[in-house]
GROMACS .gro file of C-alpha atoms in nm:
model
  261
    1UNK     CA    1  -2.917  -1.477  -0.239
    2UNK     CA    2  -2.740  -1.307  -0.522
    3UNK     CA    3  -2.649  -1.516  -0.827
    4UNK     CA    4  -2.339  -1.505  -1.023
    5UNK     CA    5  -2.326  -1.407  -1.405
    6UNK     CA    6  -2.247  -1.692  -1.627
    7UNK     CA    7  -2.029  -1.511  -1.877
    8UNK     CA    8  -1.673  -1.430  -1.860
    9UNK     CA    9  -1.384  -1.625  -1.670
   10UNK     CA   10  -1.282  -1.618  -1.324
   11UNK     CA   11  -0.965  -1.714  -1.136
   12UNK     CA   12  -0.885  -2.074  -1.017
   13UNK     CA   13  -1.092  -2.158  -0.702
   14UNK     CA   14  -1.005  -2.353  -0.383
   15UNK     CA   15  -1.202  -2.616  -0.244
   16UNK     CA   16  -1.561  -2.512  -0.151
   17UNK     CA   17  -1.583  -2.507   0.255
   18UNK     CA   18  -1.822  -2.776   0.260
   19UNK     CA   19  -1.557  -3.007   0.086
   20UNK     CA   20  -1.292  -2.914   0.329
   21UNK     CA   21  -1.493  -2.983   0.622
   22UNK     CA   22  -1.582  -3.347   0.482
   23UNK     CA   23  -1.215  -3.420   0.378
   24UNK     CA   24  -1.076  -3.279   0.694
   25UNK     CA   25  -1.321  -3.495   0.940
   26UNK     CA   26  -1.223  -3.814   0.690
   27UNK     CA   27  -0.861  -3.730   0.731
   28UNK     CA   28  -0.833  -3.691   0.360
   29UNK     CA   29  -0.718  -3.347   0.446
   30UNK     CA   30  -0.500  -3.184   0.697
   31UNK     CA   31  -0.612  -2.822   0.821
   32UNK     CA   32  -0.269  -2.724   0.842
   33UNK     CA   33  -0.208  -2.815   0.476
   34UNK     CA   34  -0.507  -2.665   0.377
   35UNK     CA   35  -0.464  -2.355   0.563
   36UNK     CA   36  -0.080  -2.300   0.426
   37UNK     CA   37  -0.249  -2.309   0.083
   38UNK     CA   38  -0.453  -2.044   0.137
   39UNK     CA   39  -0.176  -1.845   0.291
   40UNK     CA   40   0.045  -1.905  -0.043
   41UNK     CA   41  -0.228  -1.799  -0.221
   42UNK     CA   42  -0.259  -1.460  -0.062
   43UNK     CA   43   0.105  -1.412  -0.069
   44UNK     CA   44   0.117  -1.469  -0.443
   45UNK     CA   45  -0.175  -1.257  -0.560
   46UNK     CA   46  -0.224  -0.997  -0.288
   47UNK     CA   47   0.019  -0.747  -0.381
   48UNK     CA   48  -0.159  -0.680  -0.683
   49UNK     CA   49  -0.531  -0.763  -0.521
   50UNK     CA   50  -0.454  -0.557  -0.192
   51UNK     CA   51  -0.757  -0.740  -0.034
   52UNK     CA   52  -0.605  -0.791   0.284
   53UNK     CA   53  -0.552  -0.516   0.559
   54UNK     CA   54  -0.387  -0.782   0.797
   55UNK     CA   55  -0.299  -1.160   0.764
   56UNK     CA   56  -0.259  -1.340   1.107
   57UNK     CA   57  -0.008  -1.631   0.958
   58UNK     CA   58   0.057  -1.723   1.315
   59UNK     CA   59  -0.308  -1.727   1.437
   60UNK     CA   60  -0.400  -1.920   1.141
   61UNK     CA   61  -0.147  -2.190   1.158
   62UNK     CA   62  -0.219  -2.208   1.523
   63UNK     CA   63  -0.568  -2.243   1.451
   64UNK     CA   64  -0.530  -2.514   1.211
   65UNK     CA   65  -0.277  -2.686   1.407
   66UNK     CA   66  -0.568  -2.720   1.713
   67UNK     CA   67  -0.820  -2.885   1.448
   68UNK     CA   68  -0.561  -3.147   1.340
   69UNK     CA   69  -0.508  -3.230   1.709
   70UNK     CA   70  -0.872  -3.300   1.778
   71UNK     CA   71  -0.905  -3.654   1.724
   72UNK     CA   72  -1.311  -3.726   1.748
   73UNK     CA   73  -1.438  -3.574   1.431
   74UNK     CA   74  -1.744  -3.501   1.616
   75UNK     CA   75  -1.546  -3.258   1.825
   76UNK     CA   76  -1.429  -3.045   1.510
   77UNK     CA   77  -1.727  -2.837   1.455
   78UNK     CA   78  -1.928  -2.787   1.128
   79UNK     CA   79  -1.664  -2.553   0.998
   80UNK     CA   80  -1.380  -2.740   1.111
   81UNK     CA   81  -1.063  -2.595   0.947
   82UNK     CA   82  -1.248  -2.368   0.698
   83UNK     CA   83  -1.054  -2.048   0.618
   84UNK     CA   84  -1.245  -1.743   0.671
   85UNK     CA   85  -1.147  -1.344   0.620
   86UNK     CA   86  -1.323  -1.100   0.824
   87UNK     CA   87  -1.390  -0.712   0.733
   88UNK     CA   88  -1.126  -0.477   0.915
   89UNK     CA   89  -1.432  -0.359   1.151
   90UNK     CA   90  -1.506  -0.669   1.311
   91UNK     CA   91  -1.295  -0.734   1.630
   92UNK     CA   92  -1.072  -1.016   1.633
   93UNK     CA   93  -0.847  -1.057   1.975
   94UNK     CA   94  -0.483  -0.965   1.969
   95UNK     CA   95  -0.519  -0.885   1.575
   96UNK     CA   96  -0.525  -0.519   1.450
   97UNK     CA   97  -0.850  -0.364   1.375
   98UNK     CA   98  -0.820  -0.027   1.234
   99UNK     CA   99  -1.141   0.006   1.039
  100UNK     CA  100  -0.940   0.132   0.739
  101UNK     CA  101  -0.806   0.444   0.896
  102UNK     CA  102  -0.490   0.589   0.986
  103UNK     CA  103  -0.656   0.725   1.315
  104UNK     CA  104  -0.718   0.366   1.432
  105UNK     CA  105  -0.387   0.283   1.325
  106UNK     CA  106  -0.269   0.138   1.664
  107UNK     CA  107  -0.595  -0.014   1.780
  108UNK     CA  108  -0.571  -0.379   1.872
  109UNK     CA  109  -0.888  -0.546   2.038
  110UNK     CA  110  -0.840  -0.791   2.316
  111UNK     CA  111  -1.152  -0.987   2.273
  112UNK     CA  112  -1.324  -1.147   1.947
  113UNK     CA  113  -1.677  -1.006   1.864
  114UNK     CA  114  -1.959  -1.240   1.910
  115UNK     CA  115  -1.962  -1.375   1.567
  116UNK     CA  116  -1.597  -1.446   1.579
  117UNK     CA  117  -1.612  -1.621   1.897
  118UNK     CA  118  -1.919  -1.844   1.709
  119UNK     CA  119  -1.718  -1.909   1.402
  120UNK     CA  120  -1.397  -2.013   1.615
  121UNK     CA  121  -1.655  -2.240   1.823
  122UNK     CA  122  -1.765  -2.383   1.514
  123UNK     CA  123  -1.377  -2.491   1.398
  124UNK     CA  124  -1.330  -2.189   1.152
  125UNK     CA  125  -0.972  -2.059   1.110
  126UNK     CA  126  -0.978  -1.681   1.082
  127UNK     CA  127  -0.696  -1.579   0.847
  128UNK     CA  128  -0.714  -1.217   0.913
  129UNK     CA  129  -0.901  -0.884   0.836
  130UNK     CA  130  -0.993  -0.769   0.466
  131UNK     CA  131  -1.008  -0.446   0.373
  132UNK     CA  132  -1.272  -0.172   0.422
  133UNK     CA  133  -1.290   0.146   0.321
  134UNK     CA  134  -1.215   0.431   0.568
  135UNK     CA  135  -1.463   0.367   0.861
  136UNK     CA  136  -1.656   0.161   0.615
  137UNK     CA  137  -1.795   0.490   0.455
  138UNK     CA  138  -1.792   0.622   0.076
  139UNK     CA  139  -1.430   0.684   0.057
  140UNK     CA  140  -1.226   0.500  -0.234
  141UNK     CA  141  -1.037   0.181  -0.204
  142UNK     CA  142  -0.709   0.062  -0.281
  143UNK     CA  143  -0.847  -0.266  -0.362
  144UNK     CA  144  -0.864  -0.426  -0.735
  145UNK     CA  145  -1.105  -0.642  -0.896
  146UNK     CA  146  -0.967  -0.956  -0.978
  147UNK     CA  147  -1.214  -0.981  -1.279
  148UNK     CA  148  -1.110  -0.681  -1.446
  149UNK     CA  149  -0.871  -0.430  -1.248
  150UNK     CA  150  -1.029  -0.138  -1.453
  151UNK     CA  151  -1.358  -0.185  -1.233
  152UNK     CA  152  -1.472  -0.154  -0.893
  153UNK     CA  153  -1.454  -0.436  -0.657
  154UNK     CA  154  -1.767  -0.278  -0.483
  155UNK     CA  155  -1.823  -0.077  -0.176
  156UNK     CA  156  -1.721  -0.113   0.189
  157UNK     CA  157  -1.668  -0.460   0.184
  158UNK     CA  158  -1.444  -0.482  -0.095
  159UNK     CA  159  -1.214  -0.694   0.077
  160UNK     CA  160  -1.442  -0.981  -0.018
  161UNK     CA  161  -1.253  -1.003  -0.346
  162UNK     CA  162  -1.044  -1.256  -0.138
  163UNK     CA  163  -1.310  -1.479  -0.217
  164UNK     CA  164  -1.352  -1.374  -0.585
  165UNK     CA  165  -0.993  -1.439  -0.630
  166UNK     CA  166  -0.966  -1.778  -0.478
  167UNK     CA  167  -0.752  -1.699  -0.175
  168UNK     CA  168  -1.021  -1.818   0.049
  169UNK     CA  169  -1.369  -1.977   0.044
  170UNK     CA  170  -1.568  -1.742   0.265
  171UNK     CA  171  -1.560  -1.367   0.399
  172UNK     CA  172  -1.782  -1.192   0.636
  173UNK     CA  173  -1.890  -0.853   0.551
  174UNK     CA  174  -2.104  -0.575   0.688
  175UNK     CA  175  -2.353  -0.367   0.487
  176UNK     CA  176  -2.516  -0.038   0.567
  177UNK     CA  177  -2.628   0.066   0.225
  178UNK     CA  178  -2.538  -0.198  -0.008
  179UNK     CA  179  -2.195  -0.311   0.019
  180UNK     CA  180  -2.225  -0.681   0.056
  181UNK     CA  181  -2.479  -0.703  -0.224
  182UNK     CA  182  -2.304  -0.477  -0.435
  183UNK     CA  183  -1.954  -0.645  -0.444
  184UNK     CA  184  -2.128  -0.992  -0.467
  185UNK     CA  185  -2.291  -0.871  -0.809
  186UNK     CA  186  -1.982  -0.737  -0.925
  187UNK     CA  187  -1.771  -1.001  -0.837
  188UNK     CA  188  -2.007  -1.255  -0.990
  189UNK     CA  189  -2.010  -1.450  -0.640
  190UNK     CA  190  -2.256  -1.560  -0.405
  191UNK     CA  191  -2.388  -1.402  -0.074
  192UNK     CA  192  -2.644  -1.383   0.204
  193UNK     CA  193  -2.768  -1.087   0.358
  194UNK     CA  194  -2.999  -1.179   0.634
  195UNK     CA  195  -3.240  -0.931   0.816
  196UNK     CA  196  -3.155  -0.705   1.081
  197UNK     CA  197  -3.079  -0.859   1.410
  198UNK     CA  198  -3.016  -1.201   1.321
  199UNK     CA  199  -2.648  -1.166   1.382
  200UNK     CA  200  -2.535  -1.028   1.661
  201UNK     CA  201  -2.311  -0.679   1.589
  202UNK     CA  202  -2.139  -0.691   1.925
  203UNK     CA  203  -1.772  -0.628   1.839
  204UNK     CA  204  -1.858  -0.464   1.507
  205UNK     CA  205  -1.830  -0.095   1.422
  206UNK     CA  206  -2.141  -0.011   1.367
  207UNK     CA  207  -2.240   0.316   1.124
  208UNK     CA  208  -2.606   0.270   1.168
  209UNK     CA  209  -2.782   0.091   1.425
  210UNK     CA  210  -3.103   0.070   1.196
  211UNK     CA  211  -2.936  -0.046   0.869
  212UNK     CA  212  -2.587  -0.243   0.961
  213UNK     CA  213  -2.616  -0.606   0.918
  214UNK     CA  214  -2.350  -0.877   0.884
  215UNK     CA  215  -2.355  -1.039   0.527
  216UNK     CA  216  -2.158  -1.359   0.407
  217UNK     CA  217  -1.967  -1.392   0.080
  218UNK     CA  218  -1.907  -1.729  -0.074
  219UNK     CA  219  -1.893  -1.940  -0.396
  220UNK     CA  220  -2.193  -2.193  -0.335
  221UNK     CA  221  -2.501  -2.191  -0.139
  222UNK     CA  222  -2.412  -2.494   0.053
  223UNK     CA  223  -2.122  -2.292   0.211
  224UNK     CA  224  -2.348  -1.979   0.277
  225UNK     CA  225  -2.585  -2.220   0.448
  226UNK     CA  226  -2.306  -2.384   0.656
  227UNK     CA  227  -2.209  -2.046   0.801
  228UNK     CA  228  -2.533  -1.895   0.836
  229UNK     CA  229  -2.604  -2.182   1.067
  230UNK     CA  230  -2.315  -2.101   1.284
  231UNK     CA  231  -2.351  -1.737   1.348
  232UNK     CA  232  -2.739  -1.658   1.272
  233UNK     CA  233  -2.874  -1.719   1.617
  234UNK     CA  234  -3.172  -1.481   1.639
  235UNK     CA  235  -3.376  -1.565   1.367
  236UNK     CA  236  -3.680  -1.357   1.485
  237UNK     CA  237  -3.474  -1.059   1.405
  238UNK     CA  238  -3.364  -0.911   1.726
  239UNK     CA  239  -3.082  -0.978   1.932
  240UNK     CA  240  -3.094  -0.957   2.306
  241UNK     CA  241  -2.831  -0.637   2.333
  242UNK     CA  242  -3.026  -0.485   2.041
  243UNK     CA  243  -3.317  -0.241   2.173
  244UNK     CA  244  -3.674  -0.329   2.042
  245UNK     CA  245  -3.822   0.008   1.943
  246UNK     CA  246  -4.207   0.036   2.056
  247UNK     CA  247  -4.252   0.126   1.645
  248UNK     CA  248  -4.022   0.184   1.381
  249UNK     CA  249  -4.042   0.454   1.135
  250UNK     CA  250  -3.950   0.371   0.797
  251UNK     CA  251  -3.606   0.476   0.698
  252UNK     CA  252  -3.467   0.555   0.358
  253UNK     CA  253  -3.103   0.576   0.321
  254UNK     CA  254  -2.979   0.860   0.055
  255UNK     CA  255  -2.615   0.824  -0.049
  256UNK     CA  256  -2.476   1.150  -0.190
  257UNK     CA  257  -2.174   1.219  -0.404
  258UNK     CA  258  -2.142   0.874  -0.569
  259UNK     CA  259  -2.179   1.003  -0.895
  260UNK     CA  260  -2.086   1.348  -0.898
  261UNK     CA  261  -1.750   1.524  -1.018
   0.00000   0.00000   0.00000
């Protein structure tokens, strides 16, 4: 876990995911009203922040209505009504996923990535795709840091500013060399980046089969634990579709060009 700094001010924050679930199941909060508030927050601030590549308003409203329509609270799922943003290299059915590149501008997957299937089955509402750098690599990002626009918003998971700015309580990113933990530190948030292979990568663009791993951004440990309990299905570190090597040679990742003129 990466803890937030205590100095400086942060933007106003919405409900924690844990509170959303509790209030929704007690019928103190309607998922449709909560999701409407998240969409309004995005509309009010994202012209400046540029955290979202694509906002699936219709899909989010439909997902929230489905949660509201479930009568028995035990059927709603552990993430009932919680708004989540997915990095734009994670497939979501019938939602553009262009990997941050004009080369894939017309790409629209027909199936959810496996981790998205798990999130939806748990009752989460996917608001859309957060910005990634082109092909999740070292290119500059258009996203702005909500704490200080002069500072970087992080690496390829820069769209996680959607959490730091209070647009959503949770976001899913992917790390190859450090983009989850880097964005977390810069944005004074919390994150979890579990061991390789604990979360399925099927339906996710992979830069490195040995280094890529899904990470979770949030604002409290309880929220991170809630999402982790849903999508971490292989605690031993190797999910069935990942080949298990007879031996693993230590891998060193070297990033060049970051600080050169």
